[in-house]
Short mmCIF file of C-alpha atoms in Angstrom, two decimals:
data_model
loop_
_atom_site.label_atom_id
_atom_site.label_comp_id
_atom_site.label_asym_id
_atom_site.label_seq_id
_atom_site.Cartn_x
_atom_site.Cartn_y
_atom_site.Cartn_z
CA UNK A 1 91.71 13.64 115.90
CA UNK A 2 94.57 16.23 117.65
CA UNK A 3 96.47 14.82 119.96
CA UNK A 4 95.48 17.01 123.25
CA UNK A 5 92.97 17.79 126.06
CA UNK A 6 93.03 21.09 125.65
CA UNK A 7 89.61 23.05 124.79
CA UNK A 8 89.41 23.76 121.81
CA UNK A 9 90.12 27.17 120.46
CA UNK A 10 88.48 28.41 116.87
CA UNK A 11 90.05 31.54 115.52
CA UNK A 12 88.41 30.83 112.01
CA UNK A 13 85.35 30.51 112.78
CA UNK A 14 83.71 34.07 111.00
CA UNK A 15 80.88 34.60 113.84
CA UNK A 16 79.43 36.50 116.07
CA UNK A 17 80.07 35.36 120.24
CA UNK A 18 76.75 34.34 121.34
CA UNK A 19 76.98 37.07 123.85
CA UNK A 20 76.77 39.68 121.66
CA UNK A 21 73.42 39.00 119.77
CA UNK A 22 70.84 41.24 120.84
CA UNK A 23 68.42 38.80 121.68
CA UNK A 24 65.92 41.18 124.23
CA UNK A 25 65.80 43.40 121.97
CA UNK A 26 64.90 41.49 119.36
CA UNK A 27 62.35 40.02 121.42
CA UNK A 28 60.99 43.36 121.40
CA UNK A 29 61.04 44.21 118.35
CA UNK A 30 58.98 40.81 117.26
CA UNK A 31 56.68 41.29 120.28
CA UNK A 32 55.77 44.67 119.16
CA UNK A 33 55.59 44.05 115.42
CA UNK A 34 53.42 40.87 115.68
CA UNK A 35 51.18 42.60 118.67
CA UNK A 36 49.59 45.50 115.74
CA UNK A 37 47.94 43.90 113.20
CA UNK A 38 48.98 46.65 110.88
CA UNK A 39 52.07 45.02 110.54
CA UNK A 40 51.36 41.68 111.53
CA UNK A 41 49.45 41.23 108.69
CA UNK A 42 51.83 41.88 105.92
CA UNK A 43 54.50 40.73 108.02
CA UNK A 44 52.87 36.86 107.58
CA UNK A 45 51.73 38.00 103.80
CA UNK A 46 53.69 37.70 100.83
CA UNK A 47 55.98 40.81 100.70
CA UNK A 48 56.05 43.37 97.28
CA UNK A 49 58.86 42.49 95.34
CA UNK A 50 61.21 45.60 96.32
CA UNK A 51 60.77 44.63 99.97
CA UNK A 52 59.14 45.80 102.98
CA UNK A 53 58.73 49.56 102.42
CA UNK A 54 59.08 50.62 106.18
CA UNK A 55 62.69 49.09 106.78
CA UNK A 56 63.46 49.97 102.94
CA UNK A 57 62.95 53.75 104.23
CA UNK A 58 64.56 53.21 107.47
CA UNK A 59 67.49 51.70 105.73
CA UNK A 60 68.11 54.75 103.98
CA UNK A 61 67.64 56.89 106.37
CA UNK A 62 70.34 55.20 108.94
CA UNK A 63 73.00 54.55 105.91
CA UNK A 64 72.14 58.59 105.14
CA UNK A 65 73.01 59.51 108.58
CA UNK A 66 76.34 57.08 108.78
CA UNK A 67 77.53 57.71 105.88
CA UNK A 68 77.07 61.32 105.56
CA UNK A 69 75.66 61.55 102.71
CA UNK A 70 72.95 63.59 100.55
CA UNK A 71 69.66 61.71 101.58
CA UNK A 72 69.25 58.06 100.43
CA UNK A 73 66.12 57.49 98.67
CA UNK A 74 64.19 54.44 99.66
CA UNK A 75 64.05 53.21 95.74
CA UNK A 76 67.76 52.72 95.81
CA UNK A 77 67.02 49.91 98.24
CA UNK A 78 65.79 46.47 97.66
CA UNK A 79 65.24 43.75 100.63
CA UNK A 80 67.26 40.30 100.21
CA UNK A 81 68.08 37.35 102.26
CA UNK A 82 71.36 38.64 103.17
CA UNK A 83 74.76 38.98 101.27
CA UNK A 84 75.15 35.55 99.65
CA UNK A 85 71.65 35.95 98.25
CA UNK A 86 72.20 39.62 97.41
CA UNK A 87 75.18 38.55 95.21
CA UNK A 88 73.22 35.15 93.69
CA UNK A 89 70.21 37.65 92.70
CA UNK A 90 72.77 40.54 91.56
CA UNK A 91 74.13 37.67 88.78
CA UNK A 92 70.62 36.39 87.45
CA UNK A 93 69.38 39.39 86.35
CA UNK A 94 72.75 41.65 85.64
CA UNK A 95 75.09 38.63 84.23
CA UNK A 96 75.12 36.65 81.32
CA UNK A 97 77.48 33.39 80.88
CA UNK A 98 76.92 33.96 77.29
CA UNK A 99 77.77 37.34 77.49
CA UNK A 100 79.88 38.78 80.40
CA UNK A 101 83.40 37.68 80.24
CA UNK A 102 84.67 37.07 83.48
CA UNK A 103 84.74 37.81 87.25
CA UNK A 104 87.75 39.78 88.95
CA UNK A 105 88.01 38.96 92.23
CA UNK A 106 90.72 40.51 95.13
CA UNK A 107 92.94 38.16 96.16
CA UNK A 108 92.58 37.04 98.84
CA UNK A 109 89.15 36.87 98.80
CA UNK A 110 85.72 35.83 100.69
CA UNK A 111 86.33 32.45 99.66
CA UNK A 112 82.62 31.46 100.23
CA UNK A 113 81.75 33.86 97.32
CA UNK A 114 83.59 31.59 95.00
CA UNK A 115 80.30 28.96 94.53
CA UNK A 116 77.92 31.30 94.09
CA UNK A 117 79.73 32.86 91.51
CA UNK A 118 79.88 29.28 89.72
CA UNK A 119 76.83 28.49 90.26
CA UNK A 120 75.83 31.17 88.26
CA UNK A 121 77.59 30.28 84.94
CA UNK A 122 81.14 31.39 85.74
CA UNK A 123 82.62 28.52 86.40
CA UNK A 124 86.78 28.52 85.55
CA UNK A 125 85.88 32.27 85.16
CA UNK A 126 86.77 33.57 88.44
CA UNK A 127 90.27 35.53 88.15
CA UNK A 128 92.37 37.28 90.47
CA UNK A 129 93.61 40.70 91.44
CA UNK A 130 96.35 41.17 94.17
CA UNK A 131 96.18 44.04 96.71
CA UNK A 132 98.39 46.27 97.69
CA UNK A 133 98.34 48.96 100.51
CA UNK A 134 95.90 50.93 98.87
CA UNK A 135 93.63 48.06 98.32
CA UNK A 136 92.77 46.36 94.95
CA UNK A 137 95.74 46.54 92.49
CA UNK A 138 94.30 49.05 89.44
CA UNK A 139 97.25 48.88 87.55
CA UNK A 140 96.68 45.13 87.19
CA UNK A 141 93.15 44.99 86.67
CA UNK A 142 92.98 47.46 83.73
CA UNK A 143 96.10 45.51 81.88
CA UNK A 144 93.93 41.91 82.86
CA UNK A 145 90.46 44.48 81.38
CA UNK A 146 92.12 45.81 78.75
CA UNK A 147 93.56 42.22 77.69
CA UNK A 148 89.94 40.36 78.21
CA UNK A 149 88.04 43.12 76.29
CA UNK A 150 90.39 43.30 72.83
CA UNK A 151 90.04 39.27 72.76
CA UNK A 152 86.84 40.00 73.18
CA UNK A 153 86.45 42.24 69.62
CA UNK A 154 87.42 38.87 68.03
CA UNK A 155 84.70 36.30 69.34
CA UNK A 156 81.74 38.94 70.96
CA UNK A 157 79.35 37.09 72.85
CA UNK A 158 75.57 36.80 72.74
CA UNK A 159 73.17 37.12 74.55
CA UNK A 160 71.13 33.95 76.81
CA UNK A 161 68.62 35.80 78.88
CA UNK A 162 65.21 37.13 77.90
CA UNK A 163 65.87 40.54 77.39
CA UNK A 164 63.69 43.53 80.04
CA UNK A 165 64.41 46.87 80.09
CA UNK A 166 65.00 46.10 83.66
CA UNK A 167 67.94 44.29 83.23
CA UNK A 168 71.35 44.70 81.79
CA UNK A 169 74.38 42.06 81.35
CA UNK A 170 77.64 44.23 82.23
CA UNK A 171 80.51 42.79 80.23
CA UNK A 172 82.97 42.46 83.58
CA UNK A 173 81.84 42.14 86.89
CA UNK A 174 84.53 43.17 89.93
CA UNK A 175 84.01 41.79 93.37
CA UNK A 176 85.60 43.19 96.85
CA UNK A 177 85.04 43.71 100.25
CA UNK A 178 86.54 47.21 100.83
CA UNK A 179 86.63 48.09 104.25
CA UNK A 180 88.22 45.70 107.08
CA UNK A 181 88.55 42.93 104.63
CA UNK A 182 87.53 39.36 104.81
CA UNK A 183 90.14 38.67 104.79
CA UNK A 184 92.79 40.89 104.77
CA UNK A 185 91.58 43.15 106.71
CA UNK A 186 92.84 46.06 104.75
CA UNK A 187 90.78 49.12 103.61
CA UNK A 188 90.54 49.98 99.86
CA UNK A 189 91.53 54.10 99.86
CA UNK A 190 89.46 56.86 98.85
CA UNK A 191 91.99 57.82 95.89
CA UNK A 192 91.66 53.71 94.66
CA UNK A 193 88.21 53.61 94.92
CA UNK A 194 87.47 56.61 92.70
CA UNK A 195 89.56 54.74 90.41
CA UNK A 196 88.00 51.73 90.59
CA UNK A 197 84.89 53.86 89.13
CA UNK A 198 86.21 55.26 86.43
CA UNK A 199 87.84 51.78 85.49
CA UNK A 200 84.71 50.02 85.78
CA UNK A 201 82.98 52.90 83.49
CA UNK A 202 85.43 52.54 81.20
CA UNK A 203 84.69 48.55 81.02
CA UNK A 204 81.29 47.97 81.44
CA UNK A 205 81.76 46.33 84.59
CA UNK A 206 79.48 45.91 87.75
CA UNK A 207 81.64 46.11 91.24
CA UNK A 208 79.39 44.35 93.26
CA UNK A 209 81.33 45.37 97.04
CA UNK A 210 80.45 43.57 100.34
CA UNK A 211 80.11 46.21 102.78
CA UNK A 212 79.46 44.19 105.67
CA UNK A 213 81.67 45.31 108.26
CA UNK A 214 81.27 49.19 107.24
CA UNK A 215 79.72 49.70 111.49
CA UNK A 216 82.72 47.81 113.26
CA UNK A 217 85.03 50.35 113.52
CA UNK A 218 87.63 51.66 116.22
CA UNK A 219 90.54 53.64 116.87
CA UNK A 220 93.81 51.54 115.61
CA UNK A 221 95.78 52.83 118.89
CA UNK A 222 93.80 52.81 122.34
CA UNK A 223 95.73 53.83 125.70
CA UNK A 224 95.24 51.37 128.25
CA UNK A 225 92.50 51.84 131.06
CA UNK A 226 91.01 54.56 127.78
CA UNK A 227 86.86 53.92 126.97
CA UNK A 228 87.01 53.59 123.03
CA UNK A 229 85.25 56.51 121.97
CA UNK A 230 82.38 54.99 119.75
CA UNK A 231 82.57 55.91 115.70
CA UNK A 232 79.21 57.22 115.00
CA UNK A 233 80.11 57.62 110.79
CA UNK A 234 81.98 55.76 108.33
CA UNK A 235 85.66 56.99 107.75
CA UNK A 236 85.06 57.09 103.45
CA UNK A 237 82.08 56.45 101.41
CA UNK A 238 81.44 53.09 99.71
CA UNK A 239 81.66 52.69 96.06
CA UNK A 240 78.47 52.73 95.08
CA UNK A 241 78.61 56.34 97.21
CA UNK A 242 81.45 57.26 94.71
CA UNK A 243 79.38 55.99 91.52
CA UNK A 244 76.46 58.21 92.54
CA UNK A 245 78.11 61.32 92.79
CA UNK A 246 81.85 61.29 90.79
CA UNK A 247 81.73 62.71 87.51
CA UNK A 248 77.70 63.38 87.29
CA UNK A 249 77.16 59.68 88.62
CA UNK A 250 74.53 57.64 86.49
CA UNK A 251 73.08 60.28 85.42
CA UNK A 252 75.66 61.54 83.28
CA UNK A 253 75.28 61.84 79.33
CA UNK A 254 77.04 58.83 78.20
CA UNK A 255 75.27 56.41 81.01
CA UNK A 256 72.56 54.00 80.85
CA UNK A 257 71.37 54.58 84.25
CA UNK A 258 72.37 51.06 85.99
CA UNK A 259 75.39 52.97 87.72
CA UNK A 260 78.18 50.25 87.89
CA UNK A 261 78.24 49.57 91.65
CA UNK A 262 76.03 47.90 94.37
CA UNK A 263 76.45 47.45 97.89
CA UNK A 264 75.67 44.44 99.25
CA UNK A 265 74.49 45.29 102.57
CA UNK A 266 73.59 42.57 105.77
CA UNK A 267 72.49 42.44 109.18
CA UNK A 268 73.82 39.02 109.59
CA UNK A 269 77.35 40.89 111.68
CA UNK A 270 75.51 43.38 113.57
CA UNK A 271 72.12 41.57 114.52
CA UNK A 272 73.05 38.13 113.81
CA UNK A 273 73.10 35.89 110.66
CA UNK A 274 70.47 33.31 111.64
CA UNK A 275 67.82 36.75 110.56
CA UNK A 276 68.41 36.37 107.28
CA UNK A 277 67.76 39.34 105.59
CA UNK A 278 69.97 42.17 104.32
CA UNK A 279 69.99 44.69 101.66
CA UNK A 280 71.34 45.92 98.11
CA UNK A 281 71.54 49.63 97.19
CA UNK A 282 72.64 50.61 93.71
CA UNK A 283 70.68 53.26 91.39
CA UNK A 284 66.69 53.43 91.25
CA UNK A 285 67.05 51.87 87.98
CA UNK A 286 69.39 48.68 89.18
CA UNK A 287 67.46 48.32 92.62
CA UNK A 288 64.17 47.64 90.58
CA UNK A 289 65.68 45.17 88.63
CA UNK A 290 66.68 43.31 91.07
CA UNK A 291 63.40 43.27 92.50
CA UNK A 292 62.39 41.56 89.36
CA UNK A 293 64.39 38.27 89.91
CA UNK A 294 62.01 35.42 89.26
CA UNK A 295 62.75 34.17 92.79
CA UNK A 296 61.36 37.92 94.03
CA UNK A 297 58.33 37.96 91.94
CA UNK A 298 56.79 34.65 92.32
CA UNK A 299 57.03 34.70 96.56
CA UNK A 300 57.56 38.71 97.16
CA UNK A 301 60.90 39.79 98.72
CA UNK A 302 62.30 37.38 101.07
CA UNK A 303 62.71 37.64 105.04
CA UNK A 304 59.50 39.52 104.95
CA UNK A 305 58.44 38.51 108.25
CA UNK A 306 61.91 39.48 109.79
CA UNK A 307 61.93 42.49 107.42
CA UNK A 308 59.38 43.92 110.16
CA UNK A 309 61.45 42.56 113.28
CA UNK A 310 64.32 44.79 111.56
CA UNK A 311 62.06 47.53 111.05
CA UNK A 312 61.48 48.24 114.70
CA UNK A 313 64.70 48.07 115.73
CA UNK A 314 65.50 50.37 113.41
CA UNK A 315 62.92 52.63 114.00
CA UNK A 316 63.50 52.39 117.74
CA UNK A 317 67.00 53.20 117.48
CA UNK A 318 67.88 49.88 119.52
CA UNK A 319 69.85 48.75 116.64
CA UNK A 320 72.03 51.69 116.42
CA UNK A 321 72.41 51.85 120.18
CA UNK A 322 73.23 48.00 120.46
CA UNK A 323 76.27 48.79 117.53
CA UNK A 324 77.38 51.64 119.49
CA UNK A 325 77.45 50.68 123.39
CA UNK A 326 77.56 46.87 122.69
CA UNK A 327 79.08 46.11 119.00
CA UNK A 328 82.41 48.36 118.76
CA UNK A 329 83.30 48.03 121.93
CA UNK A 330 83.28 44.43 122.48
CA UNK A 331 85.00 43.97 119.31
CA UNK A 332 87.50 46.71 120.39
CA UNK A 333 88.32 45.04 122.92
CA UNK A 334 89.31 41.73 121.51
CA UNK A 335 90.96 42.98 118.64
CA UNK A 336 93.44 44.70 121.19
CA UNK A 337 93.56 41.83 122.88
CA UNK A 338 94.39 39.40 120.17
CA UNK A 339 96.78 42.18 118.74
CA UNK A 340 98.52 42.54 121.22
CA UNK A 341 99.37 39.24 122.38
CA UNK A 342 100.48 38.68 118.68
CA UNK A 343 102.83 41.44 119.06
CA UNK A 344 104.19 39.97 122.47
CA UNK A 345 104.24 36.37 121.46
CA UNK A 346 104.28 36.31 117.29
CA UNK A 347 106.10 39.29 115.87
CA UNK A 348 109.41 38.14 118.48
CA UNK A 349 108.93 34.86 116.11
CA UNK A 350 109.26 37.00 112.56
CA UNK A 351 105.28 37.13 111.60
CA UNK A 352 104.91 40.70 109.98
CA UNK A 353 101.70 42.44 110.06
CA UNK A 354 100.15 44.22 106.88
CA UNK A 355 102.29 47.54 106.20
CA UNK A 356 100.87 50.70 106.70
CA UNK A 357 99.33 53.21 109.75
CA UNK A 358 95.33 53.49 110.03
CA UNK A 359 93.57 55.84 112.11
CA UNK A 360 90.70 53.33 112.05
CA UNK A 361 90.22 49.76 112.29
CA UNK A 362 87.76 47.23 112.04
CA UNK A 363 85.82 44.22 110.95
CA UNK A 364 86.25 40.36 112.43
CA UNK A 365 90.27 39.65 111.19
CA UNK A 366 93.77 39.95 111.52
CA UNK A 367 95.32 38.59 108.67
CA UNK A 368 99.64 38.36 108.92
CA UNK A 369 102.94 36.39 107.38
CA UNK A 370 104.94 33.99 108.44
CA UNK A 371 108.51 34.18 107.97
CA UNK A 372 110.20 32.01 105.62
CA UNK A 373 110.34 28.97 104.97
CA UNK A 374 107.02 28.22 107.07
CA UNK A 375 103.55 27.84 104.89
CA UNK A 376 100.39 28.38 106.56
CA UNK A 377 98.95 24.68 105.57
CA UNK A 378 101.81 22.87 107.76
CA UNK A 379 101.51 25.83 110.77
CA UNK A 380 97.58 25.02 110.58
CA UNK A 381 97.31 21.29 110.49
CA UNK A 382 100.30 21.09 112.98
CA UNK A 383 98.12 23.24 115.13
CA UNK A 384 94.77 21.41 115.18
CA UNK A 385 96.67 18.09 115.33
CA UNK A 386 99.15 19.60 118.75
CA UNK A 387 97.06 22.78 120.05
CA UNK A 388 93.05 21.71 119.46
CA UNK A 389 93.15 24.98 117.55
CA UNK A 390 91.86 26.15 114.43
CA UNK A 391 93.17 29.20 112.26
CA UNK A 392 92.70 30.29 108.54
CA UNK A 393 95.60 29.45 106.20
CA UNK A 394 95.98 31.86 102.97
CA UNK A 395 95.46 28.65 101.00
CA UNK A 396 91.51 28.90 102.22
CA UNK A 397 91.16 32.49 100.82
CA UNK A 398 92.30 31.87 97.00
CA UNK A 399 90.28 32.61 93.95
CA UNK A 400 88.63 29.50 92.86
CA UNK A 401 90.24 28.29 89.11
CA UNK A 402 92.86 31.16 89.33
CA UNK A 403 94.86 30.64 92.76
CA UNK A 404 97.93 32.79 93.55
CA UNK A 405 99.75 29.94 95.79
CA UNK A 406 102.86 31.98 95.90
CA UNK A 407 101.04 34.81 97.38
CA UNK A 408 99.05 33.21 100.10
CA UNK A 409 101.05 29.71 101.09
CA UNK A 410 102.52 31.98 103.98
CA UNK A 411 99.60 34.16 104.96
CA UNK A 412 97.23 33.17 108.02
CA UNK A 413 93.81 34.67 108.99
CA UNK A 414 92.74 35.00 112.50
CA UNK A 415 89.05 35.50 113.55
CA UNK A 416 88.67 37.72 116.66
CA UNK A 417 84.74 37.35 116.97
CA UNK A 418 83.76 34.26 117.81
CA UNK A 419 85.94 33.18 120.91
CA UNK A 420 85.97 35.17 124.46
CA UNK A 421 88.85 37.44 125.08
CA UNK A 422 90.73 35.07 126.93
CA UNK A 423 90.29 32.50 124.53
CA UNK A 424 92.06 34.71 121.74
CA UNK A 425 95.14 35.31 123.77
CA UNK A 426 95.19 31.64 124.73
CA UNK A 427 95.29 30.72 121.17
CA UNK A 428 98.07 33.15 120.29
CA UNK A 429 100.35 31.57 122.64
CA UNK A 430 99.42 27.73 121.23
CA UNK A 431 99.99 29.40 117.84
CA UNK A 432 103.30 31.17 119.22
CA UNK A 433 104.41 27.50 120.36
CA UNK A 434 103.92 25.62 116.78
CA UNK A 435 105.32 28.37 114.92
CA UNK A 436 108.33 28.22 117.22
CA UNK A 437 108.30 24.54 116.83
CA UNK A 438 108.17 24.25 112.98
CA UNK A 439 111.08 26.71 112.44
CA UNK A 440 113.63 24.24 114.68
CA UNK A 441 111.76 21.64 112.48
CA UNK A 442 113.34 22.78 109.32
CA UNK A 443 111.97 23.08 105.45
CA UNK A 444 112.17 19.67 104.69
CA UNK A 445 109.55 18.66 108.41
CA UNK A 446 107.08 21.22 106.70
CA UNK A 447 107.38 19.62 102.97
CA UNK A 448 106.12 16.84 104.58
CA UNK A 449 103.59 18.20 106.71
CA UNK A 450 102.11 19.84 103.65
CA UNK A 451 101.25 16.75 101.71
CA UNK A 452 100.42 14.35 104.20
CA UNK A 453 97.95 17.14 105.43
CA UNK A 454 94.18 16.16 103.83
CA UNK A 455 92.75 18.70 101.43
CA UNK A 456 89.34 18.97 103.34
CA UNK A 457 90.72 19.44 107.31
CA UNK A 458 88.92 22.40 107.23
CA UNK A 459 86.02 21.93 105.35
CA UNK A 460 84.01 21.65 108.33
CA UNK A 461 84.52 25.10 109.74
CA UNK A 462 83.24 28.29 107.28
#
């Protein structure tokens, strides 16, 4: 229970407002899908194992034109139920607990990837790689690779799964969210994500990347009164961009074709995430073999009947138009809101925001420090308890079995999505006040704050 009657403010909660879902237009789009009977039909059918073949092509055809790219060919696409699923299918038919060693996961991380990850074998497997300004620490990983793969010339693993031509068990797998991190925010560079290839060649390692927030982009620096001009293509490619064209890509002499990245792609941010359905693209090769997880083949891709909901808006261009005139500049404008009241009401206090100037900007976060001695726990529970508001502490966003504590006791994440514009400043000044109060309060006040706080106080808000 917190001890006010104030309304309550959530700035962890990882949504979308309410007021942004397109809901006419996907009225629309259902209306006009279930209304021909051309695509009613196989809309209510079971769906071929790939996914529906319209959206599949209309998927690479939009990534194509936002990504600049040579064309995207529809066979690098398969249909899922969104990014969680994408990442539970990508491990049943490309991992092996018998066989693959471990999973290296940026720190901080999507915390809500951690399960799925265990649930899959790999449990007190997970293990962490710090970022710096450039993104994922490569220095780091390819000691912790290089480490993990000479212990593993003394005990090789075998092999648990049947084996199909269609399927491969890489002996690493990397995960990230490269762009406008969840939840760092930061963006992985161009120079360390070409790296990150060529490590991940070098390792047999799958870096399975969660490019979810790739279309929420918008200048860093906005003058006031200024429309935000709207960012019609991505600022760098993705990785699995880079595996498909650095060095001769998949295709080159000494590869088996699989590549050794896939996008995990989702229209759960930019339609909403009650539709269910997303997308993985990786080489023709990988693609169908995901297809051909047992989940795929006995009831045909999943989200088939939203598949052709998607499909229209796609192919009407409302979807594009909706991220563009609705999307980027709504979330523009509450980013600059919430950033600037922490700059008039936090940074006065000694929070320090990550290092380093970008053009660009995006996502659903703001991720900062407090100065010493606070911790985020204490600042948090103090905060629900006081305020009636909610934010992320860096304890949240740790790699499950391998937590850097040191690294994220003093980190907080802040959601700017979910609550109205006046709602985020509000919350920065309740934050502004606790912070303020738990300095005069001393080391020892937040000591004690930390362990009388319960483990689960946030358990109830993803």
């Amino acid at each position: 229970m917190n001890g006010t009657s104030k309304p309550l403010i959530n700035l962890l909660r990882g949504w979308p407002n309410p007021s942004l879902l397109p809901v006419t237009q996907i009225k629309n789009a259902s209306l006009s899908a279930l209304s021909d009977p051309k695509v009613s039909a196989p809309a209510l059918l079971y769906g071929p194992d790939p996914g529906y073949e319209p959206l599949r092509e209309n998927i690479a055809g939009w990534l194509t034109r936002f990504y600049q790219l040579p064309p995207i060919s529809p066979k690098r696409i398969c249909i899922s139920g969104g990014g969680s699923q994408n990442i539970a299918c990508i491990l049943q038919v490309f991992s092996d607990p018998s066989f693959t060693k471990q999973v290296w996961m940026v720190s901080p991380t999507y915390f809500l990837a951690c399960p799925i990850f265990q649930d899959n074998g790999f449990y007190k497997r997970l293990r962490s790689v710090p970022e710096d300004e450039e993104g994922i620490d490569i220095d780091f990983l390819k000691a912790k690779l290089l480490q993990s793969d000479q212990e593993t010339l003394k005990r090789e693993g075998s092999h648990s799964k049947a084996p199909h031509a269609w399927r491969k068990s890489y002996r690493h797998l990397i995960y990230a969210v490269p762009t406008f991190s969840n939840p760092s925010s930061r963006t992985m560079s161009l120079r360390r994500r070409e790296q990150l290839v060529r490590v991940a060649r070098e390792h047999d390692a799958l870096i399975i990347t969660d490019d979810v927030y790739d279309h929420l982009q918008w200048p860093a620096v906005m003058t006031p009164g200024e429309t935000p001009p709207s960012l019609e293509h991505a600022v760098l490619p993705r990785v699995v961009d880079i595996d498909r064209q650095l060095d001769g890509g998949p295709d080159r002499p000494d590869a088996d074709g699989f590549g050794n990245a896939v996008s995990s792609g989702t229209f759960s941010k930019i339609v909403g995430p009650g539709t269910r359905c997303g997308w993985a693209e990786g080489t023709e090769k990988f693609t169908y073999g995901l297809s051909q997880c047992g989940s795929s083949t006995s009831g045909g891709a999943p989200s088939q009947m939203t598949s052709t909901f998607i499909d229209q808006l796609l192919r009407s261009g409302d979807l594009e138009q909706h991220i563009s005139l609705v999307l980027r500049p709504a979330y523009s404008r509450r980013y600059h809101a919430m950033i600037d009241a922490v700059e008039e009401h936090l940074l006065p206090l000694g929070i320090k925001l990550p290092r380093g100037y970008r053009d660009v900007v995006g996502g659903y976060f703001i991720w900062f420090a407090l100065p010493e001695p606070l911790r985020a726990d204490a600042i948090a529970q103090q905060a629900k308890e006081e305020e009636n508001l909610i934010v992320g502490p860096g304890s949240l966003f740790q790699v499950y079995d391998d937590a850097r504590v040191g690294d994220l006791e003093c980190q907080v994440r802040l959601c700017f999505a979910w609550e109205e514009e006046q709602s985020l400043v509000e919350g920065i000044v309740r934050l502004g006040k606790v912070i303020r109060q738990c300095k005069q309060g001393g080391r020892e006040y937040l000591v004690g704050k930390i362990l009388n706080s319960a483990q689960g106080a946030f358990s109830d808000y993803s």
